[in-house]
Short mmCIF file of C-alpha atoms in Angstrom, two decimals:
data_model
loop_
_atom_site.label_atom_id
_atom_site.label_comp_id
_atom_site.label_asym_id
_atom_site.label_seq_id
_atom_site.Cartn_x
_atom_site.Cartn_y
_atom_site.Cartn_z
CA MET A 417 -7.79 46.76 -43.45
CA TYR A 418 -11.15 45.59 -44.80
CA ARG A 419 -9.85 42.01 -45.02
CA ALA A 420 -8.70 42.12 -41.34
CA ILE A 421 -12.14 43.31 -40.22
CA LYS A 422 -13.80 40.42 -42.14
CA ILE A 423 -11.50 37.90 -40.43
CA LEU A 424 -12.27 39.43 -37.04
CA LEU A 425 -16.04 39.24 -37.63
CA LEU A 426 -15.75 35.63 -38.82
CA THR A 427 -13.76 34.73 -35.70
CA LEU A 428 -16.39 36.32 -33.48
CA CYS A 429 -19.16 34.38 -35.21
CA LEU A 430 -17.31 31.09 -34.74
CA ALA A 431 -16.64 31.86 -31.06
CA MET A 432 -20.27 32.83 -30.31
CA PRO A 433 -21.48 29.35 -29.12
CA ALA A 434 -18.55 28.91 -26.72
CA PHE A 435 -18.93 32.51 -25.53
CA ALA A 436 -22.61 31.94 -24.87
CA THR A 437 -21.80 28.81 -22.84
CA VAL A 438 -19.32 30.74 -20.71
CA LEU A 439 -21.84 33.50 -20.13
CA LYS A 440 -24.45 30.97 -19.09
CA ALA A 441 -22.05 29.33 -16.62
CA GLN A 442 -21.12 32.69 -15.15
CA GLU A 443 -24.64 34.18 -15.02
CA ASP A 444 -25.89 35.50 -11.71
CA ILE A 445 -27.59 32.69 -9.76
CA HIS A 446 -28.44 34.78 -6.71
CA PRO A 447 -32.18 34.76 -7.58
CA LEU A 448 -32.09 30.95 -7.72
CA ILE A 449 -30.27 30.80 -4.37
CA ASP A 450 -32.76 33.23 -2.81
CA ALA A 451 -35.58 30.95 -4.04
CA LEU A 452 -34.30 28.29 -1.62
CA GLY A 453 -35.60 30.39 1.27
CA VAL A 454 -39.07 30.97 -0.17
CA GLY A 455 -42.11 28.70 0.15
CA ASP A 456 -42.43 25.14 1.37
CA PHE A 457 -40.42 21.99 0.60
CA PRO A 458 -41.87 21.44 -2.92
CA GLU A 459 -40.85 24.99 -3.91
CA ARG A 460 -37.35 24.38 -2.52
CA GLU A 461 -37.11 21.17 -4.52
CA ALA A 462 -37.98 23.14 -7.66
CA ALA A 463 -35.34 25.74 -6.73
CA ILE A 464 -32.68 23.00 -6.33
CA LYS A 465 -33.52 21.60 -9.77
CA ALA A 466 -33.33 25.10 -11.26
CA LEU A 467 -29.90 25.57 -9.69
CA VAL A 468 -28.67 22.30 -11.20
CA ALA A 469 -30.08 23.28 -14.61
CA SER A 470 -28.07 26.52 -14.52
CA LYS A 471 -24.82 24.49 -14.76
CA ASN A 472 -23.03 27.13 -12.74
CA PRO A 473 -19.76 25.82 -11.21
CA LYS A 474 -20.75 27.20 -7.80
CA VAL A 475 -23.89 25.06 -7.53
CA SER A 476 -22.14 22.11 -5.82
CA HIS A 477 -20.81 24.47 -3.15
CA ILE A 478 -24.27 25.98 -2.56
CA LEU A 479 -25.93 22.56 -2.28
CA GLN A 480 -23.28 21.41 0.19
CA LEU A 481 -23.93 24.49 2.34
CA LEU A 482 -27.67 23.80 2.19
CA SER A 483 -27.11 20.16 3.19
CA ASP A 484 -24.86 21.23 6.10
CA GLY A 485 -27.49 23.69 7.38
CA GLN A 486 -25.33 26.78 6.91
CA LEU A 487 -27.75 28.82 4.79
CA TYR A 488 -30.04 31.29 6.61
CA VAL A 489 -32.83 33.64 5.50
CA ASN A 490 -35.12 36.27 6.95
CA PRO A 491 -38.67 34.83 6.61
CA ASP A 492 -40.03 38.36 6.14
CA GLY A 493 -37.97 38.74 3.00
CA GLY A 494 -34.33 39.13 1.97
CA PRO A 495 -31.48 37.17 0.43
CA VAL A 496 -30.27 33.74 1.51
CA LEU A 497 -26.99 34.21 3.39
CA LEU A 498 -24.16 32.05 4.73
CA GLN A 499 -23.91 32.04 8.52
CA GLY A 500 -20.48 32.09 10.15
CA GLY A 501 -18.98 33.24 13.42
CA THR A 502 -20.21 31.70 16.67
CA ASP A 503 -23.62 30.90 18.08
CA ASP A 504 -23.39 33.92 20.37
CA GLU A 505 -22.08 36.28 17.70
CA PRO A 506 -23.08 35.02 14.24
CA THR A 507 -21.91 36.71 11.07
CA TYR A 508 -23.58 36.63 7.65
CA SER A 509 -22.09 36.85 4.19
CA ASP A 510 -22.88 36.25 0.54
CA PRO A 511 -22.66 32.44 -0.10
CA ILE A 512 -20.87 32.97 -3.42
CA SER A 513 -18.57 35.97 -3.04
CA GLY A 514 -18.11 35.74 0.75
CA GLU A 515 -18.72 39.48 1.03
CA ALA A 516 -20.05 40.43 4.47
CA ALA A 517 -23.75 41.35 4.54
CA SER A 518 -24.84 44.59 6.22
CA ASP A 519 -28.02 45.50 8.09
CA VAL A 520 -28.76 41.93 9.18
CA ASP A 521 -30.63 41.32 12.41
CA PRO A 522 -29.47 37.92 13.78
CA ASP A 523 -32.68 37.58 15.80
CA LEU A 524 -34.76 37.56 12.60
CA MET A 525 -32.63 35.03 10.69
CA SER A 526 -33.67 31.38 10.54
CA LYS A 527 -32.10 28.32 8.97
CA VAL A 528 -33.24 27.20 5.51
CA LYS A 529 -34.79 23.89 6.51
CA ILE A 530 -34.72 20.65 4.55
CA ASN A 531 -36.35 17.29 5.15
CA ASN A 532 -35.33 13.74 4.24
CA SER A 533 -36.94 14.01 0.82
CA LEU A 534 -34.95 17.15 0.04
CA ARG A 535 -31.77 15.49 1.29
CA GLY A 536 -32.32 12.76 -1.29
CA VAL A 537 -32.89 15.40 -3.99
CA ILE A 538 -29.68 17.20 -2.95
CA SER A 539 -27.71 13.94 -2.96
CA SER A 540 -28.98 13.06 -6.43
CA ALA A 541 -28.28 16.59 -7.67
CA MET A 542 -24.70 16.51 -6.36
CA SER A 543 -24.18 13.07 -7.89
CA GLN A 544 -25.45 14.41 -11.20
CA LEU A 545 -23.11 17.39 -11.06
CA THR A 546 -20.19 15.10 -10.17
CA LEU A 547 -21.02 12.54 -12.86
CA LEU A 548 -20.95 15.30 -15.45
CA SER A 549 -17.76 16.84 -14.07
CA PRO A 550 -14.91 17.41 -16.55
CA ASP A 551 -12.54 15.83 -13.99
CA ARG A 552 -12.14 12.10 -14.68
CA GLY A 553 -11.27 11.31 -11.05
CA ALA A 554 -14.43 13.02 -9.81
CA ARG A 555 -16.60 11.10 -12.28
CA LEU A 556 -14.96 7.79 -11.34
CA ALA A 557 -15.45 8.48 -7.60
CA ALA A 558 -19.12 9.36 -8.23
CA ALA A 559 -19.64 6.19 -10.25
CA GLN A 560 -18.05 4.09 -7.50
CA GLY A 561 -20.31 5.79 -4.95
CA LEU A 562 -23.38 4.93 -7.03
CA LEU A 563 -22.12 1.35 -7.31
CA ARG A 564 -21.94 1.10 -3.51
CA ASP A 565 -25.35 2.68 -2.87
CA ALA A 566 -27.13 1.40 -6.01
CA ASP A 567 -30.31 3.39 -5.40
CA PRO A 568 -32.74 2.71 -8.32
CA ALA A 569 -33.92 6.33 -8.03
CA ASN A 570 -30.62 7.36 -9.68
CA LEU A 571 -31.12 5.09 -12.70
CA ASP A 572 -32.26 7.88 -15.06
CA LEU A 573 -29.41 10.09 -13.89
CA LEU A 574 -26.90 7.30 -14.53
CA ASN A 575 -28.35 6.58 -17.98
CA SER A 576 -27.93 10.21 -18.99
CA ALA A 577 -24.33 10.22 -17.73
CA LEU A 578 -23.56 6.96 -19.52
CA ALA A 579 -24.73 8.38 -22.84
CA GLY A 580 -21.94 10.95 -22.89
CA GLU A 581 -19.16 9.06 -21.05
CA LYS A 582 -16.03 8.35 -23.12
CA ASP A 583 -13.54 7.02 -20.53
CA ALA A 584 -13.49 3.20 -20.52
CA ASP A 585 -12.87 2.69 -16.77
CA VAL A 586 -15.53 5.21 -15.73
CA LYS A 587 -17.99 3.75 -18.22
CA ASN A 588 -17.42 0.19 -16.97
CA THR A 589 -18.04 1.31 -13.37
CA MET A 590 -21.19 3.16 -14.43
CA GLU A 591 -22.46 0.10 -16.31
CA ALA A 592 -21.87 -2.06 -13.23
CA ALA A 593 -23.77 0.45 -11.05
CA ARG A 594 -26.59 0.51 -13.60
CA ALA A 595 -26.78 -3.29 -13.58
CA VAL A 596 -27.05 -3.39 -9.77
CA MET A 597 -29.78 -0.74 -9.86
CA MET A 598 -31.70 -2.73 -12.46
CA LEU A 599 -31.62 -5.80 -10.22
CA LYS A 600 -33.25 -3.73 -7.46
CA SER A 601 -35.87 -2.13 -9.70
CA ASP A 602 -38.97 -3.40 -11.49
CA VAL A 603 -37.63 -4.13 -14.95
CA SER A 604 -38.27 -7.00 -17.31
CA ALA A 605 -36.72 -10.43 -16.82
CA GLU A 606 -34.65 -9.90 -19.97
CA ASP A 607 -33.17 -6.68 -18.57
CA LYS A 608 -32.41 -8.42 -15.27
CA LYS A 609 -30.67 -11.24 -17.13
CA SER A 610 -28.51 -8.71 -18.96
CA ALA A 611 -27.74 -7.03 -15.62
CA ILE A 612 -26.74 -10.37 -14.07
CA ASP A 613 -24.36 -11.07 -16.98
CA THR A 614 -22.78 -7.60 -16.59
CA ILE A 615 -22.17 -8.11 -12.87
CA ALA A 616 -20.84 -11.64 -13.32
CA ALA A 617 -18.41 -10.42 -15.99
CA ARG A 618 -16.76 -8.13 -13.42
CA GLY A 619 -16.06 -11.05 -11.07
CA GLY A 620 -14.55 -10.58 -7.63
CA ARG A 621 -16.02 -10.63 -4.15
CA ASN A 622 -18.23 -7.59 -4.73
CA ALA A 623 -19.91 -9.30 -7.67
CA LEU A 624 -20.35 -12.45 -5.56
CA THR A 625 -22.04 -10.45 -2.79
CA ILE A 626 -24.36 -8.69 -5.26
CA LEU A 627 -25.39 -11.94 -6.96
CA THR A 628 -25.92 -13.73 -3.64
CA THR A 629 -28.18 -10.88 -2.46
CA ALA A 630 -30.06 -10.85 -5.76
CA MET A 631 -30.77 -14.59 -5.46
CA ASP A 632 -33.42 -13.95 -2.77
CA THR A 633 -35.58 -11.65 -4.90
CA ALA A 634 -34.80 -12.97 -8.38
CA PRO A 635 -37.50 -14.70 -10.48
CA ASP A 636 -37.39 -18.49 -10.39
CA ASP A 637 -36.32 -18.74 -14.03
CA LEU A 638 -33.19 -16.64 -13.30
CA LYS A 639 -32.10 -18.35 -10.08
CA GLY A 640 -30.37 -21.18 -11.93
CA GLU A 641 -28.31 -18.80 -14.02
CA ILE A 642 -27.40 -16.71 -10.96
CA GLN A 643 -26.27 -19.86 -9.14
CA THR A 644 -24.13 -20.85 -12.14
CA HIS A 645 -22.42 -17.46 -12.06
CA ILE A 646 -21.94 -17.72 -8.27
CA ASN A 647 -20.30 -21.15 -8.62
CA SER A 648 -18.02 -19.87 -11.39
CA ILE A 649 -16.95 -16.83 -9.35
CA ASN A 650 -16.32 -19.06 -6.30
CA ARG A 651 -14.03 -21.30 -8.34
CA SER A 652 -12.18 -18.29 -9.71
CA LEU A 653 -11.80 -16.78 -6.24
CA ALA A 654 -10.51 -20.07 -4.82
CA LEU A 655 -7.84 -20.15 -7.53
CA TRP A 656 -6.91 -16.51 -6.93
CA ASP A 657 -6.74 -17.19 -3.18
CA VAL A 658 -4.10 -19.85 -3.85
CA VAL A 659 -2.16 -17.42 -6.06
CA GLN A 660 -2.53 -14.69 -3.41
CA ASN A 661 -1.12 -17.04 -0.73
CA VAL A 662 1.81 -17.85 -3.01
CA TRP A 663 2.43 -14.12 -3.46
CA TYR A 664 2.26 -13.53 0.29
CA GLY A 665 4.64 -16.45 0.78
CA LEU A 666 7.13 -15.06 -1.74
CA SER A 667 6.86 -11.69 -0.03
CA LEU A 668 7.59 -13.24 3.38
CA GLY A 669 10.32 -15.36 1.81
CA SER A 670 12.06 -12.28 0.41
CA VAL A 671 12.10 -10.77 3.91
CA LEU A 672 13.53 -13.99 5.32
CA LEU A 673 16.11 -14.05 2.53
CA LEU A 674 17.32 -10.56 3.41
CA ALA A 675 17.49 -11.41 7.10
CA ALA A 676 19.21 -14.80 6.58
CA ILE A 677 21.60 -14.24 3.69
CA GLY A 678 24.19 -12.47 5.86
CA LEU A 679 23.89 -15.18 8.50
CA ALA A 680 24.43 -17.85 5.83
CA ILE A 681 27.79 -16.29 4.96
CA THR A 682 29.12 -15.92 8.52
CA PHE A 683 27.79 -19.26 9.71
CA GLY A 684 29.06 -21.04 6.60
CA VAL A 685 32.56 -19.55 6.54
CA MET A 686 33.39 -19.27 10.23
CA GLY A 687 31.05 -21.74 11.91
CA VAL A 688 29.98 -18.94 14.30
CA ILE A 689 26.49 -19.13 15.78
CA ASN A 690 25.85 -15.39 15.75
CA MET A 691 22.92 -14.61 18.06
CA ALA A 692 23.56 -10.88 17.52
CA HIS A 693 22.67 -11.09 13.84
CA GLY A 694 19.14 -9.84 14.57
CA GLU A 695 20.63 -6.77 16.22
CA MET A 696 22.52 -6.00 12.99
CA VAL A 697 19.13 -5.91 11.28
CA MET A 698 17.84 -3.65 14.05
CA ILE A 699 20.82 -1.27 13.70
CA GLY A 700 20.17 -1.05 9.97
CA ALA A 701 16.56 -0.06 10.63
CA TYR A 702 17.60 2.64 13.11
CA THR A 703 20.19 3.91 10.62
CA THR A 704 17.34 4.33 8.15
CA TYR A 705 15.42 6.32 10.74
CA VAL A 706 18.38 8.61 11.47
CA VAL A 707 19.15 9.19 7.78
CA GLN A 708 15.52 9.96 7.00
CA GLU A 709 15.21 12.43 9.88
CA TYR A 710 18.45 14.17 8.89
CA ILE A 711 17.54 14.47 5.20
CA THR A 712 13.97 15.59 5.97
CA SER A 713 15.19 18.37 8.27
CA THR A 714 18.24 19.43 6.24
CA PHE A 715 17.31 18.70 2.62
CA PRO A 716 13.49 18.42 2.53
CA GLY A 717 13.50 18.25 -1.26
CA LEU A 718 15.37 14.91 -1.08
CA ALA A 719 13.06 13.31 1.52
CA THR A 720 11.47 11.06 -1.10
CA TYR A 721 14.89 9.58 -1.91
CA SER A 722 16.05 9.07 1.68
CA LEU A 723 16.13 5.27 1.23
CA ALA A 724 18.71 5.67 -1.53
CA PHE A 725 21.01 7.23 1.07
CA ALA A 726 19.95 4.88 3.87
CA VAL A 727 20.96 1.66 2.05
CA PRO A 728 24.72 2.41 1.72
CA ALA A 729 24.75 4.13 5.13
CA ALA A 730 23.22 1.08 6.82
CA PHE A 731 25.57 -1.28 4.98
CA LEU A 732 28.70 0.66 5.97
CA PHE A 733 27.70 1.33 9.57
CA THR A 734 26.52 -2.19 10.42
CA GLY A 735 29.52 -3.61 8.57
CA LEU A 736 31.79 -1.51 10.78
CA VAL A 737 29.94 -2.68 13.91
CA GLY A 738 30.32 -6.29 12.74
CA LEU A 739 34.05 -5.79 12.12
CA VAL A 740 34.52 -4.40 15.64
CA ILE A 741 32.61 -7.34 17.16
CA GLU A 742 34.64 -9.88 15.22
CA ARG A 743 38.01 -8.29 16.08
CA SER A 744 37.17 -7.75 19.75
CA VAL A 745 35.16 -10.86 20.68
CA ILE A 746 34.60 -13.56 18.09
CA ARG A 747 38.14 -14.12 16.82
CA TYR A 748 39.13 -15.53 20.23
CA LEU A 749 36.33 -18.11 20.14
CA TYR A 750 36.77 -19.92 16.80
CA GLY A 751 36.24 -23.65 17.08
CA ARG A 752 34.04 -23.26 20.16
CA PRO A 753 30.48 -22.86 18.78
CA LEU A 754 28.74 -22.99 22.18
CA GLU A 755 30.91 -20.18 23.53
CA THR A 756 30.31 -18.05 20.39
CA LEU A 757 26.57 -18.55 20.91
CA LEU A 758 26.76 -17.31 24.51
CA ALA A 759 29.13 -14.43 23.67
CA THR A 760 27.07 -13.13 20.75
CA TRP A 761 23.90 -13.47 22.82
CA GLY A 762 25.53 -11.18 25.39
CA VAL A 763 26.52 -8.79 22.59
CA SER A 764 22.91 -8.74 21.39
CA LEU A 765 21.70 -7.72 24.85
CA ILE A 766 24.30 -4.94 25.00
CA LEU A 767 23.26 -3.62 21.57
CA GLN A 768 19.57 -3.71 22.47
CA GLN A 769 20.16 -1.78 25.67
CA ALA A 770 22.38 0.74 23.87
CA VAL A 771 19.61 1.44 21.37
CA ARG A 772 17.07 1.79 24.18
CA SER A 773 19.34 4.29 25.91
CA ILE A 774 19.88 6.35 22.75
CA PHE A 775 16.45 6.21 21.06
CA GLY A 776 14.17 5.10 23.89
CA PRO A 777 12.10 1.91 24.14
CA THR A 778 9.19 3.13 21.99
CA ASN A 779 8.79 2.45 18.29
CA ARG A 780 10.24 4.90 15.79
CA GLU A 781 8.37 5.78 12.62
CA VAL A 782 10.08 5.39 9.26
CA ARG A 783 7.82 6.86 6.58
CA ASN A 784 7.28 5.09 3.29
CA PRO A 785 8.22 7.20 0.26
CA SER A 786 5.41 7.92 -2.18
CA TRP A 787 6.67 5.35 -4.68
CA MET A 788 6.44 2.59 -2.04
CA SER A 789 2.97 3.53 -0.79
CA GLY A 790 -0.39 2.13 -1.84
CA ALA A 791 -1.31 -0.97 -3.80
CA PHE A 792 -2.54 -2.03 -7.21
CA GLU A 793 -4.70 -4.83 -8.56
CA LEU A 794 -3.33 -7.46 -10.93
CA GLY A 795 -6.12 -9.80 -11.93
CA GLY A 796 -7.43 -11.08 -8.62
CA LEU A 797 -4.22 -10.15 -6.77
CA SER A 798 -3.79 -7.19 -4.46
CA ILE A 799 -0.12 -6.19 -4.56
CA THR A 800 1.34 -3.55 -2.26
CA TRP A 801 4.16 -1.46 -3.67
CA ASN A 802 6.38 -1.77 -0.58
CA ARG A 803 6.31 -5.57 -0.68
CA LEU A 804 6.99 -5.59 -4.42
CA TRP A 805 9.99 -3.30 -4.03
CA ILE A 806 11.33 -5.43 -1.15
CA ILE A 807 11.20 -8.51 -3.39
CA VAL A 808 13.08 -6.63 -6.11
CA PHE A 809 15.60 -5.33 -3.57
CA SER A 810 16.21 -8.77 -2.03
CA MET A 811 16.78 -10.31 -5.49
CA ALA A 812 19.20 -7.48 -6.35
CA VAL A 813 21.14 -8.08 -3.12
CA PHE A 814 21.23 -11.83 -3.80
CA VAL A 815 22.53 -11.41 -7.36
CA THR A 816 25.12 -8.83 -6.28
CA LEU A 817 26.39 -11.07 -3.49
CA LEU A 818 26.48 -14.07 -5.83
CA MET A 819 28.58 -12.13 -8.32
CA LEU A 820 30.90 -10.99 -5.50
CA LEU A 821 31.48 -14.58 -4.38
CA LYS A 822 31.91 -15.98 -7.89
CA ARG A 823 33.76 -13.19 -9.71
CA SER A 824 36.00 -11.43 -7.15
CA ALA A 825 39.32 -12.36 -5.51
CA PHE A 826 37.77 -11.87 -2.08
CA GLY A 827 34.94 -14.24 -3.02
CA LEU A 828 37.45 -16.85 -4.18
CA GLN A 829 39.35 -16.61 -0.87
CA MET A 830 36.13 -16.81 1.12
CA ARG A 831 35.01 -19.94 -0.73
CA ALA A 832 38.46 -21.48 -0.21
CA VAL A 833 38.29 -20.85 3.54
CA THR A 834 34.75 -22.25 3.62
CA GLN A 835 35.74 -25.51 1.92
CA ASN A 836 39.12 -26.16 3.62
CA ARG A 837 40.46 -23.59 6.08
CA ARG A 838 43.86 -25.25 6.71
CA MET A 839 44.57 -25.77 3.02
CA ALA A 840 43.61 -22.12 2.30
CA SER A 841 45.95 -20.96 5.06
CA SER A 842 48.79 -23.06 3.67
CA MET A 843 48.25 -21.38 0.27
CA GLY A 844 48.92 -17.95 1.81
CA ILE A 845 45.38 -16.78 2.40
CA ARG A 846 45.13 -14.73 5.61
CA THR A 847 42.15 -16.59 7.02
CA GLY A 848 41.84 -14.28 10.00
CA TRP A 849 41.22 -11.23 7.83
CA VAL A 850 38.93 -13.24 5.55
CA ASP A 851 36.92 -14.10 8.65
CA ALA A 852 36.85 -10.47 9.77
CA PHE A 853 35.71 -9.04 6.43
CA THR A 854 33.27 -11.90 5.90
CA PHE A 855 31.65 -11.12 9.24
CA ALA A 856 31.58 -7.43 8.31
CA LEU A 857 29.99 -8.29 4.94
CA GLY A 858 27.32 -10.45 6.59
CA SER A 859 26.60 -7.72 9.13
CA GLY A 860 26.37 -5.09 6.36
CA ILE A 861 23.86 -7.20 4.45
CA ALA A 862 21.85 -7.58 7.67
CA GLY A 863 21.88 -3.77 7.92
CA MET A 864 20.40 -3.50 4.42
CA ALA A 865 17.77 -6.01 5.49
CA GLY A 866 16.92 -3.59 8.30
CA VAL A 867 16.37 -0.82 5.72
CA ALA A 868 13.81 -2.99 3.94
CA LEU A 869 12.13 -4.19 7.15
CA SER A 870 11.73 -0.59 8.34
CA GLN A 871 9.17 -0.18 5.54
CA ILE A 872 6.91 -3.00 6.71
CA ASP A 873 7.61 -3.49 10.42
CA ASN A 874 7.95 -1.45 13.59
CA VAL A 875 11.44 -0.03 14.19
CA SER A 876 12.09 -0.98 17.79
CA PRO A 877 14.92 -2.47 19.89
CA ASN A 878 13.26 -5.90 19.51
CA LEU A 879 13.02 -5.80 15.71
CA GLY A 880 15.78 -8.35 15.09
CA GLN A 881 14.42 -10.87 17.61
CA SER A 882 11.43 -11.51 15.32
CA TYR A 883 13.67 -12.84 12.54
CA ILE A 884 16.68 -14.52 14.17
CA ILE A 885 15.05 -17.93 14.68
CA ASP A 886 13.53 -17.92 11.17
CA SER A 887 16.92 -16.95 9.76
CA PHE A 888 18.64 -19.92 11.40
CA MET A 889 15.89 -22.22 10.10
CA VAL A 890 16.42 -20.90 6.56
CA VAL A 891 20.19 -21.38 6.76
CA VAL A 892 19.99 -24.91 8.18
CA PHE A 893 17.23 -25.96 5.76
CA GLY A 894 18.92 -24.55 2.66
CA GLY A 895 22.42 -25.73 3.47
CA VAL A 896 25.02 -23.95 5.58
CA GLY A 897 27.04 -21.41 3.57
CA ASN A 898 25.18 -21.99 0.28
CA LEU A 899 23.49 -18.92 -1.21
CA TRP A 900 21.24 -20.87 -3.57
CA GLY A 901 20.15 -23.00 -0.67
CA THR A 902 19.38 -19.86 1.33
CA LEU A 903 17.26 -18.50 -1.55
CA VAL A 904 15.29 -21.71 -2.04
CA GLY A 905 14.95 -22.25 1.72
CA ALA A 906 13.70 -18.71 2.39
CA LEU A 907 11.10 -18.75 -0.41
CA SER A 908 9.98 -22.30 0.46
CA LEU A 909 9.53 -21.55 4.15
CA GLY A 910 7.71 -18.31 3.34
CA VAL A 911 5.18 -20.06 1.10
CA VAL A 912 4.70 -22.99 3.52
CA ASN A 913 4.14 -20.56 6.41
CA LYS A 914 1.43 -18.69 4.51
CA PHE A 915 -0.39 -21.89 3.60
CA LEU A 916 -0.24 -23.24 7.17
CA GLU A 917 -1.33 -20.02 8.93
CA PRO A 918 -5.03 -20.11 7.88
CA PHE A 919 -5.42 -23.61 9.31
CA ALA A 920 -3.04 -23.68 12.27
CA GLY A 921 -2.54 -20.01 13.19
CA ALA A 922 0.70 -18.03 13.10
CA VAL A 923 2.36 -19.55 16.22
CA LEU A 924 1.38 -23.16 15.63
CA GLY A 925 2.29 -22.74 11.96
CA LYS A 926 5.85 -21.79 12.90
CA ILE A 927 6.04 -24.77 15.26
CA LEU A 928 4.90 -27.11 12.50
CA VAL A 929 7.52 -25.64 10.15
CA LEU A 930 10.20 -26.20 12.82
CA VAL A 931 9.10 -29.83 13.26
CA LEU A 932 9.17 -30.39 9.51
CA ILE A 933 12.71 -28.95 9.30
CA ILE A 934 13.89 -31.20 12.15
CA LEU A 935 12.46 -34.23 10.34
CA PHE A 936 14.08 -33.09 7.10
CA ILE A 937 17.48 -32.60 8.77
CA GLN A 938 17.29 -36.17 10.04
CA LYS A 939 17.33 -37.32 6.42
CA ARG A 940 19.63 -34.63 5.01
CA PRO A 941 21.88 -33.28 7.79
CA ARG A 942 23.62 -30.85 5.42
CA GLY A 943 20.41 -29.27 4.10
CA LEU A 944 19.07 -28.95 0.58
CA PHE A 945 22.37 -27.84 -1.00
CA ALA A 946 25.36 -29.18 0.90
CA LEU A 947 28.77 -27.59 0.45
CA LYS A 948 31.51 -29.80 -0.93
CA GLY A 949 35.12 -29.82 0.19
CA ARG A 950 37.64 -31.88 2.11
CA ALA A 951 36.92 -30.19 5.40
CA VAL A 952 33.23 -30.60 4.91
CA GLU A 953 33.48 -34.28 4.06
CA ALA A 954 35.96 -35.11 6.83
#
């Protein structure tokens, strides 16, 4: 028993410092709040500083109420209260507990006034409280705010926060903010040189803007070094701009690949100029919308994974639509490419009008799941998650289709029909059904392209029209019926488009790409990767 009491006393002694800290944080700060309503502006400034020194967790809330003009006091004496209700019928309550105050005459209450100087004190106090917050995100946001404002008046506050900061990212942001403040303050040339080096080490456009602004007020002996850093950052940014354009081009190329890969199959195998291919993409996008709405309303817990259900649904539904179109229209027009163009163009108009009748002419929203939202920085690149996932998805579709064509019996029959239809027919291959399922496969892939495009483009009846011409250009440029040609053609045209747009604009850039493809086809009529076979060479 005696030993247990000794252990208990020892535990209490060890816990005393932490217990005292908790008591201090929870102590009654009502007298400090009431001091805000007494005296002139200097006394209120002293009361604000006393509130901050109390380290009570409610202080930020009180200062925000004071800044918003919601604190009121009776000048003849009484506590500072929070005003609520309406202007005609105000109510008053304790600013901490929210308990309604009694015996308050609204006619005698007046707002606790602050001036611009006090607003600056409040802003600095709230920044101090946030910089010392145990929440890493709050400290990082406060440091970024100080970096944007860079008021030298907060230099001492930032120095005190830096002394105790352990997180590397927060500390780096604080050091950058401190460097910018030092450039704006009256410090020694050596300190300014150190600040310039800190800012230049961060790089990027923000650092370039800061250094360019600092050039005007910098001492003459530092201007040369600042200019050296500016030139270095400009060279780095120019290089990153090229890399960023390549990334944008690959992103656009992956979209073109998804839209064109199905067309490359149908055009290559059957020689059908399918002007309704864009509408297959559009149907896939609307399938995504329907699936997402159904899952969100029926199984809200699975809403984040709606795309996982939309991909097979779009593939199967658009594949079925493609099979119906081939069996009902296209199979009667083989060998007459002009008539297939006109017939499929008519089908595209019918499909567009059907969608308008069912869903209306306005755009439909397909929400991005959380794992496809936002962006991240990689060096000097800004990469959005939805574009990155579309690139991954398009490569997965390409590899899967390549394996289907190379490793399956259906792929072998399809390649045989592509290279020599009459010889394949004489070997017992039912070319009609190969054509039908090939068209269904191409339509299904177009539907999956619609799933991806719904994450970056408007889902509307005209969605497919934006990609049909580009898809034909990719197929013709890469080589009709060749998947590797479609991949290289899509990525090449995407990158070229992105490099031409800054100089020629989006429309003229597409025209220039079309002219370049026409000139290329004059030299290589079969595209980059021509198919080989007796029928092809005949």
